[in-house]
Tab-separated table of C-alpha atoms in Angstrom:
chain	number	residue	atom	x	y	z
N	20	MET	CA	-6.772	22.422	-8.654
N	21	ASP	CA	-2.967	22.644	-9.549
N	22	LYS	CA	-1.794	26.158	-8.836
N	23	GLY	CA	1.695	25.273	-9.416
N	24	ILE	CA	2.577	24.630	-5.923
N	25	SER	CA	3.574	21.096	-5.005
N	26	LYS	CA	1.287	18.963	-2.754
N	27	ALA	CA	4.161	18.606	-0.280
N	28	VAL	CA	4.515	22.247	0.294
N	29	ILE	CA	0.679	22.684	0.700
N	30	ARG	CA	0.788	19.859	3.244
N	31	ARG	CA	3.208	21.773	5.264
N	32	MET	CA	1.231	25.106	5.202
N	33	PRO	CA	-1.223	24.275	8.022
N	34	ARG	CA	1.811	23.677	10.285
N	35	TYR	CA	3.280	27.054	9.461
N	36	TYR	CA	-0.014	28.600	10.122
N	37	ARG	CA	-0.249	27.032	13.417
N	38	TYR	CA	3.199	28.164	14.495
N	39	LEU	CA	2.643	31.703	13.141
N	40	GLY	CA	-0.680	31.845	14.896
N	41	GLU	CA	1.172	31.023	18.246
N	42	LEU	CA	3.707	33.644	17.516
N	43	LEU	CA	1.019	36.146	17.042
N	44	GLU	CA	-0.658	35.179	20.263
N	45	ASN	CA	2.612	35.793	22.054
N	46	GLY	CA	3.011	39.205	20.496
N	47	VAL	CA	5.792	38.405	18.139
N	48	GLU	CA	5.801	40.685	15.163
N	49	ARG	CA	8.600	39.300	13.093
N	50	ILE	CA	10.805	36.364	12.866
N	51	SER	CA	13.822	35.162	10.897
N	52	SER	CA	13.784	31.979	8.849
N	53	ASN	CA	16.561	30.741	11.457
N	54	GLU	CA	14.354	31.350	14.359
N	55	LEU	CA	11.371	29.763	12.728
N	56	SER	CA	13.683	26.736	11.830
N	57	LYS	CA	14.603	26.191	15.466
N	58	MET	CA	10.932	26.296	16.620
N	59	MET	CA	9.655	24.006	13.899
N	60	LYS	CA	12.652	21.660	13.579
N	61	VAL	CA	12.753	22.294	9.908
N	62	THR	CA	15.889	23.585	8.124
N	63	ALA	CA	15.898	27.296	7.570
N	64	SER	CA	16.532	26.612	3.787
N	65	GLN	CA	13.454	24.431	3.614
N	66	ILE	CA	11.408	27.266	5.268
N	67	ARG	CA	12.847	29.830	2.720
N	68	GLN	CA	12.046	27.549	-0.195
N	69	ASP	CA	8.514	26.754	1.115
N	70	LEU	CA	7.642	30.329	1.753
N	71	ASN	CA	9.152	31.598	-1.566
N	72	ASN	CA	6.422	29.615	-3.389
N	73	PHE	CA	4.088	32.253	-2.243
N	74	GLY	CA	6.249	35.238	-3.339
N	75	GLY	CA	8.595	37.480	-1.348
N	76	PHE	CA	7.313	37.450	2.141
N	77	GLY	CA	10.738	37.608	3.732
N	78	GLN	CA	13.172	40.551	3.586
N	79	GLN	CA	16.867	40.282	3.950
N	80	GLY	CA	17.894	41.365	7.384
N	81	TYR	CA	14.403	41.816	8.554
N	82	GLY	CA	12.924	38.357	8.483
N	83	TYR	CA	9.257	37.629	8.177
N	84	ASN	CA	6.329	39.877	9.192
N	85	VAL	CA	4.412	37.425	11.236
N	86	ARG	CA	1.070	38.905	10.808
N	87	PHE	CA	1.346	39.348	7.012
N	88	LEU	CA	2.636	35.811	6.579
N	89	TYR	CA	-0.125	34.409	8.808
N	90	ASP	CA	-2.844	36.262	6.966
N	91	GLU	CA	-1.270	35.298	3.620
N	92	ILE	CA	-1.043	31.515	4.287
N	93	GLY	CA	-4.665	31.698	5.655
N	94	ARG	CA	-5.780	33.317	2.519
N	95	ILE	CA	-4.050	30.530	0.503
N	96	LEU	CA	-5.608	27.995	2.554
N	97	GLY	CA	-8.961	29.448	2.048
N	98	LEU	CA	-9.539	30.477	5.750
N	99	THR	CA	-10.637	34.104	4.941
N	100	GLU	CA	-14.329	32.945	4.484
N	101	ILE	CA	-16.730	30.939	6.596
N	102	HIS	CA	-17.433	27.442	5.398
N	103	ASN	CA	-20.779	26.038	6.459
N	104	VAL	CA	-20.534	22.460	7.565
N	105	ALA	CA	-23.157	19.735	7.911
N	106	LEU	CA	-22.458	16.461	9.629
N	107	PHE	CA	-23.879	12.990	8.758
N	108	GLY	CA	-23.862	10.319	11.414
N	109	VAL	CA	-24.198	11.579	14.778
N	110	GLY	CA	-22.555	8.538	16.743
N	111	ASN	CA	-19.674	9.084	19.130
N	112	LEU	CA	-17.217	10.274	16.616
N	113	GLY	CA	-19.830	12.502	15.046
N	114	GLN	CA	-20.650	14.226	18.258
N	115	ALA	CA	-16.885	14.665	18.996
N	116	ILE	CA	-16.279	16.124	15.647
N	117	ALA	CA	-19.310	18.452	15.955
N	118	ASN	CA	-17.912	19.734	19.179
N	119	TYR	CA	-14.338	19.976	17.793
N	120	VAL	CA	-15.397	22.118	14.793
N	121	ARG	CA	-17.356	24.323	17.212
N	122	PHE	CA	-14.505	25.013	19.544
N	123	GLU	CA	-11.662	25.375	17.065
N	124	LYS	CA	-10.830	28.909	16.133
N	125	LEU	CA	-11.048	28.189	12.497
N	126	PRO	CA	-13.714	29.626	10.079
N	127	PHE	CA	-15.819	26.349	9.881
N	128	LYS	CA	-19.449	26.605	11.228
N	129	MET	CA	-21.415	23.682	12.009
N	130	ILE	CA	-24.972	24.298	10.731
N	131	GLY	CA	-26.683	20.922	10.720
N	132	LEU	CA	-26.450	17.383	12.204
N	133	PHE	CA	-28.021	14.587	10.407
N	134	ASP	CA	-28.700	10.955	11.305
N	135	VAL	CA	-31.118	8.026	10.303
N	136	ASP	CA	-31.814	6.900	13.936
N	137	LYS	CA	-35.339	8.206	14.712
N	138	LYS	CA	-34.654	8.091	18.385
N	139	LYS	CA	-31.880	10.833	17.929
N	140	LYS	CA	-34.345	13.211	16.174
N	141	GLY	CA	-34.481	16.537	17.938
N	142	GLN	CA	-31.733	15.667	20.483
N	143	ILE	CA	-29.297	18.550	20.926
N	144	VAL	CA	-25.719	18.004	20.246
N	145	SER	CA	-23.326	21.042	20.506
N	146	GLY	CA	-26.229	23.363	20.388
N	147	ILE	CA	-27.790	21.935	17.283
N	148	PRO	CA	-30.949	19.651	17.212
N	149	ILE	CA	-30.363	16.428	15.173
N	150	MET	CA	-32.462	16.128	11.914
N	151	MET	CA	-33.231	13.094	9.934
N	152	ILE	CA	-31.054	12.579	6.725
N	153	ASP	CA	-34.275	12.554	4.644
N	154	GLU	CA	-34.888	16.030	5.859
N	155	PHE	CA	-31.531	17.326	4.352
N	156	GLU	CA	-33.033	17.945	0.915
N	157	ASP	CA	-35.372	20.614	2.251
N	158	PHE	CA	-32.606	21.914	4.643
N	159	ASN	CA	-30.329	22.371	1.701
N	160	LYS	CA	-32.877	24.563	-0.015
N	161	THR	CA	-32.571	27.260	2.660
N	162	HIS	CA	-28.963	26.706	3.763
N	163	ARG	CA	-25.707	26.803	1.924
N	164	VAL	CA	-23.695	23.729	2.859
N	165	ASP	CA	-20.167	23.944	1.862
N	166	ILE	CA	-18.743	20.724	3.424
N	167	ALA	CA	-20.379	17.524	4.500
N	168	VAL	CA	-18.660	15.664	7.353
N	169	LEU	CA	-19.177	11.870	7.029
N	170	THR	CA	-18.919	10.082	10.396
N	171	LEU	CA	-21.087	7.177	9.096
N	172	PRO	CA	-20.641	3.422	8.912
N	173	LYS	CA	-18.625	2.286	5.950
N	174	ASP	CA	-21.615	0.845	3.996
N	175	ALA	CA	-23.725	4.046	4.495
N	176	ALA	CA	-21.044	6.553	3.486
N	177	MET	CA	-21.072	6.011	-0.270
N	178	PRO	CA	-24.770	6.292	-0.848
N	179	VAL	CA	-25.155	9.247	1.273
N	180	ALA	CA	-22.253	10.994	-0.218
N	181	GLN	CA	-23.734	10.387	-3.665
N	182	LYS	CA	-27.022	11.810	-2.690
N	183	LEU	CA	-25.334	14.859	-1.195
N	184	ALA	CA	-23.205	15.384	-4.254
N	185	ASP	CA	-26.414	15.246	-6.475
N	186	LEU	CA	-27.844	17.902	-4.191
N	187	GLY	CA	-24.774	20.105	-4.860
N	188	VAL	CA	-22.463	19.443	-1.860
N	189	HIS	CA	-18.894	19.527	-3.374
N	190	ALA	CA	-16.680	18.929	-0.499
N	191	PHE	CA	-16.467	15.986	1.971
N	192	TRP	CA	-14.514	15.420	5.156
N	193	ASN	CA	-14.701	11.727	5.188
N	194	PHE	CA	-14.149	9.636	8.342
N	195	ALA	CA	-15.794	6.553	6.992
N	196	HIS	CA	-13.390	3.728	6.284
N	197	VAL	CA	-13.971	3.602	2.599
N	198	ASP	CA	-12.692	5.376	-0.485
N	199	LEU	CA	-15.408	7.499	-1.828
N	200	GLU	CA	-15.792	7.377	-5.671
N	201	MET	CA	-16.906	10.957	-6.527
N	202	PRO	CA	-17.033	13.098	-9.701
N	203	LYS	CA	-13.900	15.153	-10.375
N	204	ASP	CA	-15.224	18.502	-9.286
N	205	VAL	CA	-15.979	16.981	-5.774
N	206	VAL	CA	-13.169	17.444	-3.133
N	207	VAL	CA	-12.664	14.714	-0.605
N	208	GLU	CA	-10.334	14.844	2.422
N	209	ASN	CA	-10.080	11.531	4.266
N	210	VAL	CA	-9.242	10.904	7.889
N	211	HIS	CA	-8.777	7.201	8.035
N	212	LEU	CA	-7.969	6.495	11.768
N	213	SER	CA	-7.402	2.819	11.386
N	214	GLU	CA	-4.649	3.654	8.848
N	215	SER	CA	-3.027	5.946	11.200
N	216	LEU	CA	-3.014	3.359	13.895
N	217	MET	CA	-1.487	0.957	11.557
N	218	GLN	CA	1.229	3.412	10.698
N	219	LEU	CA	1.891	3.755	14.308
N	220	SER	CA	2.057	0.033	14.806
N	221	TYR	CA	4.417	-0.348	11.993
N	222	ASN	CA	6.744	2.154	13.418
N	223	MET	CA	6.678	0.477	16.690
N	224	THR	CA	7.856	-2.812	15.174
N	225	GLY	CA	11.192	-1.185	13.991
N	226	ARG	CA	12.248	-0.196	17.463
L	66	MET	CA	13.403	2.297	11.914
L	67	ASP	CA	14.556	2.326	8.324
L	68	LYS	CA	14.054	-1.200	6.849
L	69	GLY	CA	14.912	-0.048	3.418
L	70	ILE	CA	11.179	0.420	2.392
L	71	SER	CA	10.290	3.951	1.372
L	72	LYS	CA	7.887	5.803	3.545
L	73	ALA	CA	5.596	6.350	0.783
L	74	VAL	CA	5.141	2.657	0.240
L	75	ILE	CA	4.541	2.068	3.884
L	76	ARG	CA	1.971	4.734	3.920
L	77	ARG	CA	0.156	2.819	1.118
L	78	MET	CA	0.287	-0.602	2.981
L	79	PRO	CA	-2.874	0.052	5.130
L	80	ARG	CA	-4.991	0.694	2.137
L	81	TYR	CA	-3.769	-2.582	0.536
L	82	TYR	CA	-4.596	-4.234	3.856
L	83	ARG	CA	-8.057	-2.849	3.903
L	84	TYR	CA	-8.851	-3.841	0.273
L	85	LEU	CA	-7.413	-7.397	0.799
L	86	GLY	CA	-9.438	-7.741	3.986
L	87	GLU	CA	-12.566	-6.906	2.127
L	88	LEU	CA	-11.596	-9.473	-0.632
L	89	LEU	CA	-11.108	-12.095	2.063
L	90	GLU	CA	-14.590	-11.322	3.538
L	91	ASN	CA	-16.102	-11.757	0.122
L	92	GLY	CA	-14.330	-15.210	-0.210
L	93	VAL	CA	-11.920	-14.020	-2.974
L	94	GLU	CA	-8.792	-16.311	-2.820
L	95	ARG	CA	-6.570	-14.876	-5.475
L	96	ILE	CA	-6.349	-11.640	-7.547
L	97	SER	CA	-4.194	-10.354	-10.271
L	98	SER	CA	-2.497	-6.907	-10.132
L	99	ASN	CA	-4.771	-5.788	-12.810
L	100	GLU	CA	-7.885	-6.541	-11.037
L	101	LEU	CA	-6.523	-5.049	-7.781
L	102	SER	CA	-5.533	-1.990	-9.838
L	103	LYS	CA	-9.174	-1.555	-11.031
L	104	MET	CA	-10.465	-1.769	-7.476
L	105	MET	CA	-7.887	0.511	-5.921
L	106	LYS	CA	-7.561	2.994	-8.796
L	107	VAL	CA	-3.858	2.592	-8.688
L	108	THR	CA	-1.867	1.465	-11.729
L	109	ALA	CA	-0.988	-2.124	-11.887
L	110	SER	CA	2.642	-1.238	-12.250
L	111	GLN	CA	2.515	0.693	-8.955
L	112	ILE	CA	0.978	-2.291	-7.267
L	113	ARG	CA	3.695	-4.747	-8.523
L	114	GLN	CA	6.431	-2.213	-7.501
L	115	ASP	CA	4.855	-1.711	-4.060
L	116	LEU	CA	4.411	-5.446	-3.367
L	117	ASN	CA	7.739	-6.405	-4.752
L	118	ASN	CA	9.220	-4.537	-1.873
L	119	PHE	CA	8.067	-7.364	0.347
L	120	GLY	CA	9.384	-10.171	-1.739
L	121	GLY	CA	7.730	-12.466	-4.409
L	122	PHE	CA	4.225	-12.476	-3.282
L	123	GLY	CA	2.888	-12.624	-6.887
L	124	GLN	CA	3.272	-15.521	-9.259
L	125	GLN	CA	3.110	-15.092	-13.027
L	126	GLY	CA	-0.134	-16.226	-14.412
L	127	TYR	CA	-1.660	-16.857	-10.891
L	128	GLY	CA	-1.589	-13.417	-9.442
L	129	TYR	CA	-1.586	-12.817	-5.684
L	130	ASN	CA	-2.841	-15.219	-3.067
L	131	VAL	CA	-5.084	-12.882	-1.015
L	132	ARG	CA	-4.782	-14.685	2.276
L	133	PHE	CA	-1.073	-14.922	2.121
L	134	LEU	CA	-0.620	-11.257	1.052
L	135	TYR	CA	-3.193	-9.957	3.753
L	136	ASP	CA	-1.312	-11.984	6.459
L	137	GLU	CA	2.074	-10.777	5.299
L	138	ILE	CA	1.090	-7.106	5.108
L	139	GLY	CA	-0.430	-7.519	8.597
L	140	ARG	CA	2.748	-9.075	9.825
L	141	ILE	CA	4.808	-6.007	8.374
L	142	LEU	CA	2.321	-3.630	9.906
L	143	GLY	CA	2.875	-5.168	13.358
L	144	LEU	CA	-0.702	-6.450	13.460
L	145	THR	CA	0.008	-10.021	14.560
L	146	GLU	CA	0.236	-9.093	18.241
L	147	ILE	CA	-2.122	-7.251	20.465
L	148	HIS	CA	-1.037	-3.684	21.550
L	149	ASN	CA	-2.444	-2.529	24.845
L	150	VAL	CA	-3.750	1.031	24.685
L	151	ALA	CA	-4.361	3.648	27.429
L	152	LEU	CA	-6.040	6.915	26.647
L	153	PHE	CA	-5.399	10.209	28.364
L	154	GLY	CA	-8.142	12.967	28.181
L	155	VAL	CA	-11.708	11.464	28.163
L	156	GLY	CA	-13.553	14.443	26.684
L	157	ASN	CA	-15.845	14.108	23.607
L	158	LEU	CA	-12.920	13.170	21.168
L	159	GLY	CA	-11.415	10.667	23.830
L	160	GLN	CA	-14.647	8.879	24.320
L	161	ALA	CA	-15.211	8.587	20.558
L	162	ILE	CA	-11.623	7.314	20.061
L	163	ALA	CA	-12.216	4.809	23.002
L	164	ASN	CA	-15.241	3.399	21.311
L	165	TYR	CA	-13.628	3.462	17.913
L	166	VAL	CA	-10.571	1.317	19.046
L	167	ARG	CA	-12.977	-1.073	20.743
L	168	PHE	CA	-15.023	-1.679	17.693
L	169	GLU	CA	-12.332	-1.810	15.090
L	170	LYS	CA	-11.358	-5.410	14.290
L	171	LEU	CA	-7.733	-4.429	14.809
L	172	PRO	CA	-5.415	-5.919	17.482
L	173	PHE	CA	-5.466	-2.837	19.726
L	174	LYS	CA	-6.996	-3.308	23.109
L	175	MET	CA	-8.061	-0.356	25.289
L	176	ILE	CA	-7.178	-1.113	28.905
L	177	GLY	CA	-7.321	2.222	30.641
L	178	LEU	CA	-8.834	5.723	30.362
L	179	PHE	CA	-7.314	8.598	32.381
L	180	ASP	CA	-8.426	12.141	33.080
L	181	VAL	CA	-7.713	14.972	35.577
L	182	ASP	CA	-11.393	15.908	36.098
L	183	LYS	CA	-12.317	14.313	39.475
L	184	LYS	CA	-16.020	14.359	38.547
L	185	LYS	CA	-15.191	11.924	35.914
L	186	LYS	CA	-13.536	9.408	38.211
L	187	GLY	CA	-15.240	5.933	38.148
L	188	GLN	CA	-17.589	6.817	35.194
L	189	ILE	CA	-17.665	4.011	32.594
L	190	VAL	CA	-16.866	4.770	29.162
L	191	SER	CA	-16.779	1.923	26.512
L	192	GLY	CA	-16.806	-0.535	29.481
L	193	ILE	CA	-13.934	0.899	31.274
L	194	PRO	CA	-14.041	3.043	34.497
L	195	ILE	CA	-12.202	6.302	34.183
L	196	MET	CA	-9.158	6.746	36.555
L	197	MET	CA	-7.270	9.782	37.454
L	198	ILE	CA	-3.985	10.564	35.569
L	199	ASP	CA	-2.015	10.495	38.860
L	200	GLU	CA	-3.059	6.859	39.285
L	201	PHE	CA	-1.432	5.898	36.090
L	202	GLU	CA	1.967	5.326	37.677
L	203	ASP	CA	0.608	2.563	39.840
L	204	PHE	CA	-1.577	1.190	36.917
L	205	ASN	CA	1.586	0.983	34.782
L	206	LYS	CA	3.277	-1.211	37.316
L	207	THR	CA	0.713	-4.033	36.851
L	208	HIS	CA	-0.383	-3.367	33.264
L	209	ARG	CA	1.816	-3.276	29.980
L	210	VAL	CA	0.859	-0.116	28.047
L	211	ASP	CA	2.184	-0.174	24.534
L	212	ILE	CA	0.433	2.935	23.108
L	213	ALA	CA	-0.851	6.100	24.808
L	214	VAL	CA	-3.573	7.993	23.058
L	215	LEU	CA	-3.438	11.830	23.809
L	216	THR	CA	-6.894	13.343	23.351
L	217	LEU	CA	-5.921	16.221	25.749
L	218	PRO	CA	-5.934	20.038	25.309
L	219	LYS	CA	-2.804	21.271	23.511
L	220	ASP	CA	-1.176	22.769	26.735
L	221	ALA	CA	-1.541	19.393	28.762
L	222	ALA	CA	-0.311	17.137	26.145
L	223	MET	CA	3.423	17.694	26.316
L	224	PRO	CA	3.834	17.453	30.106
L	225	VAL	CA	1.627	14.217	30.185
L	226	ALA	CA	3.526	12.740	27.324
L	227	GLN	CA	6.890	13.448	29.048
L	228	LYS	CA	5.699	11.761	32.274
L	229	LEU	CA	4.430	8.723	30.265
L	230	ALA	CA	7.714	8.528	28.397
L	231	ASP	CA	9.666	8.673	31.658
L	232	LEU	CA	7.440	5.765	32.884
L	233	GLY	CA	8.384	3.681	29.799
L	234	VAL	CA	5.606	4.397	27.248
L	235	HIS	CA	7.169	4.494	23.953
L	236	ALA	CA	4.367	5.019	21.435
L	237	PHE	CA	1.866	7.846	21.192
L	238	TRP	CA	-1.185	8.406	19.077
L	239	ASN	CA	-1.498	12.209	19.362
L	240	PHE	CA	-4.524	14.112	18.649
L	241	ALA	CA	-3.524	17.211	20.488
L	242	HIS	CA	-2.649	20.071	18.311
L	243	VAL	CA	0.892	20.261	19.121
L	244	ASP	CA	4.292	18.668	17.970
L	245	LEU	CA	5.549	16.506	20.728
L	246	GLU	CA	9.295	16.728	21.418
L	247	MET	CA	10.201	13.293	22.451
L	248	PRO	CA	13.310	11.175	22.769
L	249	LYS	CA	14.378	9.365	19.540
L	250	ASP	CA	13.176	6.050	20.620
L	251	VAL	CA	9.751	7.153	21.107
L	252	VAL	CA	7.251	6.816	18.257
L	253	VAL	CA	4.671	9.480	17.702
L	254	GLU	CA	1.762	9.337	15.157
L	255	ASN	CA	-0.158	12.609	14.906
L	256	VAL	CA	-3.805	13.097	13.982
L	257	HIS	CA	-4.103	16.802	13.505
L	258	LEU	CA	-7.740	17.244	12.596
L	259	SER	CA	-7.543	21.024	11.994
L	260	GLU	CA	-4.683	20.485	9.579
L	261	SER	CA	-6.970	18.106	7.646
L	262	LEU	CA	-9.697	20.614	7.610
L	263	MET	CA	-7.393	23.213	6.272
L	264	GLN	CA	-6.256	20.891	3.551
L	265	LEU	CA	-9.820	20.508	2.500
L	266	SER	CA	-10.456	24.207	2.592
L	267	TYR	CA	-7.347	24.621	0.426
L	268	ASN	CA	-8.659	22.142	-2.182
L	269	MET	CA	-12.057	23.784	-2.261
L	270	THR	CA	-10.554	27.189	-3.266
L	271	GLY	CA	-9.069	25.677	-6.364
L	272	ARG	CA	-12.544	24.660	-7.822
């Protein structure tokens, strides 16, 4: 996993990607680190340091080629290929995430929605009929699932994740409020909403 | 805002809070840093260092009093008082977040839902009738809003946030894919779902 680039730098990459995408949309072809610095409210030296990690994208007196840098960061972030996504737990949050993934302009494709509630079977959400979780094993034989989204209750998340990992799913976007214990070759990205709320609450007390 | 505790420590606090809450639910009254270390997959020395920031909660040979530590961390995180929350943008994600806040056992209370779509006016979501955003100014005169949740499209988020800040809202939980530029006394906590997905995608490429 370690490609010699610090985690902190990697964490900042999506934000560069977003700003560069907006520049592209506005027809901007090149930008200096100073201009980017003003837009992003990050020092120009931080920008130069961050982007130097990926080789010489900037040229003295010219600045950065926006398209090149955007594509390069997209490549580094693994955004040059489509990732098939299946979602487990089609409650309110699951439905919202299914729609979210559908409408973002990122290369993630929702290909299956799974739940345990028989009443939901066949209901269409974001253009996809809901299937039962016990149908996933068969589904998985004919579909390549790159990422599983877990929008399940806490207690259901670990057993479902374990089953999916056994069936060969190696990446999880986990919204369940639990730390998944998974084999080393499995990648987990957590979105713990309550922790984010607590962070906000903490920051409010200091005012 | 700086209380002399590092941001990294503060970021880890909600996770301690979650584990201690689970211990309490299971009737555990005290725990050693070694036991907590095994549960949380963090070194015992990290735990001792983290918790030392908040004063002597642990006692040699006794370990930590779970209830005391839980309450103390809750106090530090600002979870001892109820925070009133209003949400702006009642689409799929907004509805999911409204339900989420309602059912979490945290002291955040959803008191208002606002949208610009006239067709939504009066519809009930999570027990609350949707109001129009231009009704907020009046609503705000009779209700104390501590936190605004922004589940709005990118282009709408900044103007709405500006208006709310002018009306005295000083904390934002922002799901819009944009960096809010706010006065220094305003607290913003971002949940950028697409950045989280990109992080996952990056980590997948290293496998």
